[in-house]
Short mmCIF file of C-alpha atoms in Angstrom, two decimals:
data_model
loop_
_atom_site.label_atom_id
_atom_site.label_comp_id
_atom_site.label_asym_id
_atom_site.label_seq_id
_atom_site.Cartn_x
_atom_site.Cartn_y
_atom_site.Cartn_z
CA MET A 1 15.10 24.64 -15.98
CA TRP A 2 15.26 22.34 -12.96
CA GLN A 3 13.80 18.87 -13.35
CA GLU A 4 12.80 16.49 -10.63
CA PRO A 5 15.10 13.52 -10.15
CA TRP A 6 14.10 10.60 -12.34
CA PRO A 7 14.20 6.97 -11.14
CA THR A 8 16.89 4.86 -12.75
CA GLU A 9 16.17 1.62 -10.91
CA LEU A 10 13.33 -0.09 -9.09
CA ARG A 11 14.39 -3.46 -7.75
CA LEU A 12 12.61 -5.84 -5.40
CA LEU A 13 14.90 -7.34 -2.77
CA GLU A 14 14.54 -9.83 0.06
CA GLY A 15 11.65 -11.70 -1.54
CA GLY A 16 9.66 -8.52 -2.08
CA ARG A 17 10.10 -7.22 1.45
CA MET A 18 12.24 -4.28 0.23
CA LEU A 19 12.09 -2.02 -2.79
CA ASN A 20 15.33 -0.36 -3.83
CA VAL A 21 14.75 2.94 -5.64
CA ALA A 22 17.64 4.79 -7.30
CA PHE A 23 17.42 8.23 -8.89
CA ASP A 24 19.49 9.91 -11.58
CA ASP A 25 20.91 12.42 -9.09
CA GLY A 26 22.58 9.58 -7.15
CA ALA A 27 20.03 9.28 -4.34
CA GLN A 28 19.12 5.72 -3.47
CA PHE A 29 16.64 4.36 -0.95
CA ALA A 30 15.75 0.91 0.35
CA LEU A 31 12.08 1.10 1.31
CA SER A 32 10.43 -1.67 3.28
CA ALA A 33 7.25 -3.20 1.93
CA GLU A 34 5.71 -2.56 5.35
CA LEU A 35 6.36 1.17 5.05
CA LEU A 36 5.15 1.29 1.45
CA ARG A 37 1.98 -0.64 2.32
CA THR A 38 1.09 1.35 5.42
CA GLN A 39 1.82 4.66 3.66
CA SER A 40 0.00 3.70 0.47
CA PRO A 41 -1.27 6.77 -1.40
CA SER A 42 -4.55 4.96 -2.13
CA ALA A 43 -7.88 6.38 -1.01
CA GLU A 44 -8.41 3.07 0.80
CA VAL A 45 -5.60 4.03 3.20
CA GLN A 46 -5.41 7.82 2.97
CA GLY A 47 -9.14 8.45 2.71
CA HIS A 48 -10.31 11.70 1.20
CA SER A 49 -9.21 13.81 4.18
CA GLU A 50 -6.85 13.53 7.14
CA ARG A 51 -9.82 12.54 9.30
CA GLU A 52 -10.48 9.51 7.07
CA ARG A 53 -6.85 8.32 6.97
CA LYS A 54 -6.40 4.80 8.35
CA THR A 55 -3.63 3.34 10.45
CA ILE A 56 -3.10 -0.26 9.37
CA GLY A 57 -1.59 -2.92 11.61
CA GLY A 58 -0.36 -6.43 10.94
CA LYS A 59 1.89 -5.61 7.99
CA ARG A 60 5.30 -6.53 9.42
CA HIS A 61 5.69 -9.42 6.96
CA VAL A 62 3.87 -8.02 3.91
CA ALA A 63 5.66 -8.39 0.57
CA ILE A 64 5.43 -6.72 -2.81
CA ILE A 65 4.52 -9.27 -5.47
CA ALA A 66 4.42 -7.01 -8.54
CA VAL A 67 5.54 -3.60 -9.74
CA ALA A 68 3.52 -2.26 -12.68
CA PRO A 69 4.26 0.97 -14.57
CA VAL A 70 1.59 3.67 -14.66
CA GLY A 71 2.33 5.92 -17.60
CA ASN A 72 5.77 7.47 -17.24
CA TYR A 73 5.14 9.06 -13.85
CA ALA A 74 4.45 6.26 -11.36
CA VAL A 75 4.18 2.58 -10.47
CA ARG A 76 1.44 0.52 -8.90
CA LEU A 77 2.67 -1.84 -6.22
CA ASP A 78 0.79 -5.09 -5.68
CA PHE A 79 1.15 -6.59 -2.22
CA ASP A 80 0.64 -10.17 -1.08
CA ASP A 81 -2.28 -9.06 1.12
CA MET A 82 -4.07 -8.21 -2.17
CA HIS A 83 -3.76 -4.43 -1.77
CA ARG A 84 -3.07 -3.04 -5.23
CA THR A 85 -4.77 0.34 -5.49
CA GLY A 86 -1.89 2.66 -4.57
CA ILE A 87 -0.24 4.65 -7.35
CA TYR A 88 3.25 5.64 -6.20
CA THR A 89 4.51 8.63 -8.19
CA TRP A 90 8.23 9.17 -8.57
CA ARG A 91 7.88 12.26 -6.35
CA TYR A 92 6.08 10.26 -3.63
CA LEU A 93 8.70 7.47 -3.71
CA ARG A 94 11.41 10.10 -3.34
CA GLU A 95 9.54 11.72 -0.46
CA LEU A 96 9.13 8.34 1.26
CA GLY A 97 12.83 7.65 0.82
CA GLU A 98 13.84 10.98 2.30
CA THR A 99 11.46 10.72 5.25
CA ALA A 100 11.33 6.95 5.89
CA PRO A 101 12.79 6.97 9.44
CA GLN A 102 10.45 9.73 10.62
CA ARG A 103 7.41 8.22 8.89
CA PHE A 104 8.09 4.78 10.33
CA ALA A 105 8.54 6.19 13.85
CA ALA A 106 5.25 8.10 13.48
CA TYR A 107 3.57 4.92 12.22
CA LEU A 108 4.75 2.98 15.28
CA GLU A 109 3.42 5.75 17.56
CA GLU A 110 0.04 5.68 15.77
CA LEU A 111 -0.16 1.90 16.14
CA ALA A 112 0.49 2.14 19.88
CA ALA A 113 -1.95 5.02 20.34
CA LYS A 114 -4.71 3.09 18.55
CA GLY A 115 -4.09 -0.26 20.23
CA LEU A 116 -2.75 -1.87 17.06
CA ASP A 117 0.54 -3.61 16.35
CA ARG A 118 2.73 -4.72 13.46
CA ASN A 119 1.89 -8.42 13.83
CA ARG A 120 -1.90 -8.39 14.25
CA PRO A 121 -4.19 -7.33 11.40
CA GLY A 122 -6.43 -4.38 12.13
CA GLU A 123 -7.07 -0.79 11.18
CA ARG A 124 -8.39 2.38 12.76
#
C-alpha cells in the first residue's frame, strides 16, 4: 500500500521569512512566507469558491511567527500580519513545494492584473 510522503522537518529560516519542509522520501522545499501567506488555504483567502478567492498584496516582507501542530495531519502557520486561520496539510505543503515557481509567477501576474503589488497592502 502506497503512503503519502510524511514530513520529517519543519524549520523556520531567515527570521521566519522561509519555511523549510523535508519529507521522508527525500524531497525538500524552502517555501517563502510570502508564498505561504498569499496561498493560505483559509476561507479568508480562498473564499468558498474560485469567484470568492482573494489576491493579497503587500506581503513581500511578511514573516511566520509560529508553527502549531493540528492533529497529525497539518500545521497552522501564524504570520506577523496576524493571519492565523490557514491549516496547511502535509499534502498541501508538498503541493506548494512542487509548484512554488509556477504559483508565485501566477501570483505576480494576478497582482499586476488587479493593480496590486508586493509592497503595498491591498486585496481584490
